[in-house]
Amino acid sequence: MSYVSFHTDRPTDFVAIGRLCIDLNANEINRPMEETMTFTKYVGGSPANISIGMSRLGQKTAFIGKVANDQMGRFIVDYLKRNNIETSNVVTDQTGAVTGLAFTEIKSPADCSILMYRDQVADLLLEPSEVQEELIARSKMLLISGTALAKSPSREAVFLALQYAKKHGTVVAFDIDYRPYTWTSESETAVYYNLAAEKCDIIIGTREEFDTMERFESNAEHADQVTAKKWFDYSAKIVVIKHGKEGSIAYTQDGLSHQAQSFPAKVIKTFGAGDSYAAGFLYGVMQGWTLEKSMEYGSAAASIVISSHSCSDAMPTNPQIQKYMEQCRQGEIATS
Ligand SMILES: Nc1ncnc2c1ncn2[C@@H]1O[C@H](COP(=O)(O)OP(=O)(O)OP(=O)(O)O)[C@@H](O)[C@H]1O
Ligand SMILES: O=C(O)C[C@@H](O)[C@H](O)C(=O)CO
């Protein structure tokens, strides 16, 4: 059964709005940042990673965002183009803003963190007037990502994009993507996340991210079902709650729940799991697959990415995911 219906006649499958950044991933892994000397540069930012994932899966993909007018900004745009992502709505900042940097610390497969440099970043300067209505109108799905709601004018740009999506019947997916360092307070986060989630068809987040959204509500048990139910009174058709290695659960308007286990992985670092999961899952939903199959696909994509050094560059293609799933079935891949 299909829980969301798409305008299948549209030329663009998927458009994401939000941040385009740089990841600098530690080359010397299994040690603290203090002892890390070299890094490899990749395109980063959760919605950028998801878009790259969707494009690798063969979806006609576009991006709405803002980059710095410097070498890093040009590197990002060039990488998107090389990955067949339309950049007609990627605007170049003219105010001297910089590119956000995420330095990753990989102390162990289970203990990774990100050190962010995000003062005066270009991605949060996207103006509402820069969002192309025409692009959203010709896309089947719009993905919004929580971090873009953290500051004006990017916040208003995302709300305008949501308005355009409603007007044109574009399906909206919301990846909560909570990055505390971008926000002023948890109360501010909860208010804006709720305002955005009300307008979305598919909401994806971790248990902890939903807890942040529920700051002003009573869900003392942190019950996934209680979390999901609230959104069906607004626009949601699917609510996905992720539980790391324990897998994920999706709830649907008809009161059903759908579960997925995680796949084995030889984990290098855990970040990027959520982005690859989102790409694989949303791809499945767009193909009209069952939620179980879509979640399984997302979980396999996540295992591939966390077994790799990068997030964006490691986003898998369909043959890679299918091969990985088969190898897991044959018991050829064991958890590290
Ligand atoms: N250690 C792990 N081993 C195997 N699969 C994992 C592991 N961690 C996460 N995953 C897979 O990735 C999916 C999403 O992971 P998670 O719930 O950690 O999301 P997230 O917190 O948004 O990720 P991120 O670390 O990128 O922010 C899980 O549902 C699971 O399938
Ligand atoms: O989201 C960020 O800004 C950092 C990401 O680019 C990084 O790849 C990651 O954390 C993936 O979720």
XYZ file of C-alpha atoms and ligand atoms in Angstrom:
379
model
C 0.000 0.000 0.000
C 1.242 3.462 -0.909
C 0.936 6.037 1.869
C 1.910 9.101 -0.170
C 1.081 9.914 -3.760
C 3.397 11.794 -6.040
C 2.869 13.811 -9.204
C 4.600 11.183 -11.315
C 4.542 13.339 -14.452
C 6.979 15.902 -13.007
C 10.495 16.125 -14.490
C 12.402 16.513 -11.191
C 12.167 13.735 -8.624
C 13.721 15.296 -5.575
C 14.743 18.754 -4.393
C 16.321 19.542 -1.014
C 16.715 22.881 0.740
C 19.313 23.687 3.378
C 22.966 23.583 4.117
C 25.873 22.854 1.843
C 29.072 22.565 3.858
C 32.463 20.941 4.030
C 33.312 17.866 6.087
C 36.936 17.455 7.105
C 37.118 13.843 8.200
C 40.070 12.678 10.282
C 42.461 10.436 8.371
C 44.071 9.081 11.506
C 41.132 7.302 13.078
C 40.715 5.863 16.560
C 42.351 8.827 18.288
C 41.219 12.159 19.725
C 41.220 15.393 17.745
C 44.223 16.656 19.698
C 46.298 13.916 18.056
C 44.712 14.096 14.612
C 46.968 15.767 12.052
C 45.365 15.300 8.644
C 41.869 15.363 7.245
C 40.182 14.608 3.926
C 37.816 17.178 2.498
C 34.311 16.161 1.371
C 31.072 17.970 0.618
C 28.883 17.788 3.731
C 25.719 19.024 5.391
C 22.872 16.625 5.982
C 20.542 17.725 3.116
C 23.520 17.824 0.734
C 24.425 14.268 1.714
C 20.829 13.083 1.237
C 20.648 14.739 -2.202
C 23.885 13.090 -3.277
C 22.438 9.784 -2.053
C 19.237 10.304 -4.058
C 21.171 11.218 -7.186
C 23.382 8.138 -6.858
C 20.160 6.109 -6.707
C 19.201 7.522 -10.081
C 16.733 10.201 -8.954
C 16.683 13.475 -10.888
C 17.780 15.755 -8.075
C 18.132 19.500 -7.465
C 19.263 21.657 -4.547
C 18.163 24.994 -3.076
C 20.853 26.662 -0.986
C 23.560 29.280 -0.631
C 27.339 28.888 -0.798
C 30.220 31.213 0.030
C 31.843 33.120 -2.809
C 35.177 31.367 -2.352
C 37.130 28.228 -3.235
C 35.052 26.086 -0.844
C 31.768 27.312 -2.300
C 33.024 26.577 -5.813
C 34.217 23.113 -4.738
C 30.715 22.333 -3.412
C 28.889 23.492 -6.553
C 31.322 21.619 -8.768
C 30.882 18.425 -6.737
C 27.080 18.682 -6.957
C 27.272 19.164 -10.719
C 29.600 16.184 -11.095
C 26.981 14.173 -9.192
C 24.259 15.217 -11.647
C 22.543 17.525 -9.163
C 20.880 20.606 -10.623
C 22.389 23.762 -9.102
C 20.256 26.437 -10.790
C 18.916 27.402 -7.322
C 22.262 27.284 -5.514
C 22.949 30.970 -4.912
C 26.402 32.463 -4.287
C 26.625 34.776 -1.275
C 27.878 38.312 -1.927
C 28.347 39.463 1.677
C 31.634 37.793 2.584
C 30.016 34.905 4.499
C 32.015 31.700 4.840
C 31.467 27.975 4.298
C 30.534 25.902 7.364
C 33.233 23.386 8.323
C 32.662 20.135 10.209
C 35.839 18.545 11.573
C 35.204 14.973 12.593
C 36.854 13.279 15.507
C 36.834 9.491 15.240
C 37.960 8.167 18.630
C 36.470 4.728 18.040
C 33.665 3.301 15.883
C 31.240 4.041 18.721
C 32.687 7.351 19.862
C 32.687 9.998 17.142
C 31.970 13.669 17.384
C 31.908 16.714 15.158
C 33.620 20.003 15.856
C 31.714 22.670 13.952
C 32.870 26.046 12.675
C 29.622 27.780 11.795
C 29.963 31.506 12.524
C 28.684 33.719 9.695
C 27.955 30.794 7.403
C 26.565 31.332 3.926
C 23.989 28.513 4.119
C 21.943 30.316 6.792
C 21.773 33.465 4.631
C 19.462 32.014 1.993
C 16.713 34.625 1.438
C 13.036 33.767 0.801
C 13.203 35.779 -2.441
C 15.940 33.415 -3.658
C 13.770 30.269 -3.455
C 12.527 29.329 -6.940
C 8.829 28.444 -6.817
C 9.082 26.968 -10.311
C 11.630 24.366 -9.139
C 9.434 23.198 -6.255
C 6.394 23.140 -8.567
C 8.137 20.763 -10.987
C 9.521 18.436 -8.269
C 7.846 15.335 -6.876
C 9.356 15.674 -3.418
C 10.854 18.495 -1.327
C 13.163 17.647 1.595
C 13.621 20.171 4.364
C 16.249 19.756 7.017
C 15.929 21.088 10.580
C 19.165 23.023 10.788
C 18.032 25.477 8.104
C 15.294 26.590 10.541
C 17.836 27.738 13.120
C 18.261 31.329 11.929
C 16.763 34.001 9.727
C 16.671 34.494 6.770
C 17.164 30.771 6.038
C 14.260 29.977 8.411
C 11.817 32.105 6.382
C 13.202 30.680 3.134
C 12.300 27.173 4.346
C 8.794 28.250 5.413
C 8.255 29.831 2.005
C 9.465 26.628 0.333
C 6.892 24.735 2.440
C 4.204 27.144 1.269
C 5.183 26.584 -2.381
C 5.164 22.808 -1.841
C 1.638 22.933 -0.383
C 0.430 25.145 -3.224
C 1.770 22.767 -5.885
C 1.087 19.425 -4.193
C 4.784 18.561 -3.804
C 5.284 15.850 -1.151
C 7.350 17.187 1.763
C 9.796 15.143 3.833
C 11.319 16.602 6.998
C 14.592 15.251 8.377
C 14.774 16.759 11.849
C 18.598 16.858 11.763
C 19.028 18.492 15.181
C 22.448 20.136 15.563
C 22.339 21.918 18.938
C 25.277 24.258 18.222
C 23.305 26.029 15.487
C 20.431 26.988 17.803
C 20.088 29.630 20.530
C 17.956 27.512 22.876
C 16.067 24.229 23.038
C 12.794 26.118 23.425
C 13.376 27.979 20.171
C 14.201 24.674 18.465
C 11.036 22.992 19.722
C 8.782 25.845 18.600
C 10.157 26.043 15.046
C 10.455 22.286 14.590
C 6.794 21.872 15.520
C 5.701 24.680 13.195
C 7.538 23.023 10.313
C 6.553 19.423 11.109
C 2.855 20.373 11.009
C 3.247 21.025 7.275
C 5.115 17.825 6.323
C 3.973 14.512 4.854
C 6.908 12.420 6.062
C 8.816 13.159 9.289
C 12.086 11.369 10.065
C 14.057 11.706 13.292
C 15.810 9.874 16.079
C 14.086 9.260 19.422
C 16.276 12.005 20.925
C 15.311 14.459 18.174
C 11.610 13.841 18.763
C 12.237 14.338 22.501
C 13.633 17.790 21.677
C 10.481 18.579 19.713
C 8.284 17.383 22.578
C 9.856 19.699 25.122
C 6.500 21.315 25.931
C 4.452 18.113 25.843
C 3.830 15.183 28.147
C 5.310 11.999 26.710
C 7.117 10.921 29.844
C 7.553 7.381 28.543
C 9.153 8.710 25.324
C 6.721 6.402 23.541
C 7.205 6.296 19.768
C 3.520 5.651 19.152
C 2.476 8.745 21.137
C 5.024 10.796 19.210
C 3.767 9.615 15.836
C 0.040 9.888 16.569
C 0.167 13.639 17.127
C 1.394 14.309 13.580
C -1.420 12.428 11.862
C -3.804 15.175 13.031
C -1.753 17.595 10.889
C -0.321 16.615 7.473
C 1.811 13.561 8.210
C 1.258 10.249 6.485
C 4.467 8.558 7.676
C 6.512 9.182 10.856
C 9.852 7.374 11.103
C 11.666 7.085 14.438
C 15.287 5.882 14.272
C 17.031 4.015 17.070
C 20.630 3.729 15.845
C 21.901 0.160 15.749
C 18.588 -1.047 17.237
C 16.859 -0.252 13.932
C 13.892 1.950 13.110
C 10.124 2.038 13.223
C 7.664 3.800 10.930
C 4.101 4.667 11.885
C 1.334 5.339 9.402
C -2.015 7.095 9.503
C -3.901 3.779 9.449
C -2.536 2.962 12.930
C -0.012 0.400 11.668
C 3.666 0.265 12.554
C 6.483 -1.046 10.358
C 9.861 -2.153 11.682
C 13.351 -2.511 10.254
C 16.464 -4.041 11.736
C 19.874 -2.556 11.135
C 22.358 -4.412 8.925
C 25.778 -5.579 10.065
C 28.549 -3.050 9.487
C 32.287 -2.759 9.898
C 31.835 0.649 11.460
C 34.485 3.327 10.912
C 32.333 6.190 12.212
C 28.616 6.495 12.869
C 27.853 9.922 11.389
C 26.258 9.841 7.992
C 24.023 6.945 9.109
C 20.933 9.137 9.242
C 21.553 10.796 5.870
C 22.152 7.554 3.980
C 19.156 5.969 5.721
C 16.995 8.914 4.589
C 18.191 8.631 0.984
C 17.560 4.873 0.804
C 14.217 5.105 2.594
C 12.841 8.035 0.577
C 14.009 6.394 -2.640
C 11.986 3.292 -1.730
C 8.907 5.361 -0.883
C 9.203 7.138 -4.248
C 9.321 3.762 -6.024
C 6.060 2.764 -4.301
C 7.747 0.017 -2.261
C 6.352 -1.162 1.065
C 7.622 0.767 4.057
C 9.409 -2.358 5.333
C 11.332 -2.694 2.062
C 12.090 1.050 1.946
C 13.374 1.004 5.526
C 15.473 -2.066 4.834
C 17.019 -0.287 1.845
C 17.772 2.779 3.975
C 19.300 0.610 6.686
C 21.568 -1.154 4.176
C 22.648 2.217 2.713
C 23.423 3.399 6.257
C 25.595 0.359 6.953
C 27.577 1.011 3.788
C 28.186 4.660 4.700
C 29.197 4.022 8.309
C 31.650 1.394 7.041
C 33.264 4.129 4.867
C 35.393 7.168 5.582
C 33.072 9.840 4.171
C 29.347 10.589 4.239
C 28.648 12.208 0.868
C 31.236 10.461 -1.263
C 30.283 7.048 0.144
C 26.581 7.327 -0.726
C 25.815 4.037 -2.510
C 24.266 3.247 -5.878
C 21.477 0.665 -6.352
C 23.872 -2.143 -7.384
C 26.050 -1.421 -4.323
C 23.077 -1.634 -1.947
C 21.736 -4.793 -3.574
C 25.166 -6.439 -3.444
C 25.577 -5.446 0.217
C 22.182 -6.883 1.139
C 23.025 -10.110 -0.640
C 26.410 -10.342 1.100
C 24.671 -9.860 4.447
C 22.152 -12.588 3.583
C 25.065 -14.921 2.773
C 26.658 -14.050 6.132
C 29.693 -12.565 4.397
C 29.572 -9.306 6.380
C 29.896 -9.415 10.129
C 29.475 -6.545 12.581
C 32.818 -5.079 13.669
N 26.148 0.943 14.636
C 25.309 0.723 13.641
N 25.342 -0.466 12.969
C 24.508 -0.722 11.927
N 23.587 0.178 11.482
C 23.497 1.360 12.116
C 24.348 1.694 13.221
N 24.026 2.962 13.613
C 23.031 3.373 12.797
N 22.701 2.423 11.912
C 21.667 2.462 10.854
O 21.411 3.810 10.484
C 20.047 4.156 10.747
C 20.001 5.583 11.251
O 20.867 5.711 12.346
P 20.616 6.655 13.589
O 19.388 6.223 14.282
O 21.879 6.629 14.390
O 20.360 8.050 12.897
P 21.065 9.456 13.118
O 21.332 9.664 14.578
O 20.238 10.437 12.394
O 22.431 9.272 12.387
P 23.650 10.307 12.359
O 24.683 9.689 13.280
O 24.049 10.339 10.940
O 23.143 11.645 12.878
C 19.560 3.127 11.759
O 18.169 2.940 11.648
C 20.347 1.885 11.351
O 19.734 1.212 10.282
O 25.675 18.028 9.008
C 26.795 18.546 9.018
O 27.000 19.735 8.891
C 27.914 17.580 9.136
C 27.665 16.617 8.067
O 28.143 17.114 6.880
C 28.244 15.287 8.335
O 28.464 14.725 7.112
C 27.275 14.569 9.151
O 27.181 14.768 10.327
C 26.343 13.655 8.511
O 25.129 13.625 9.186
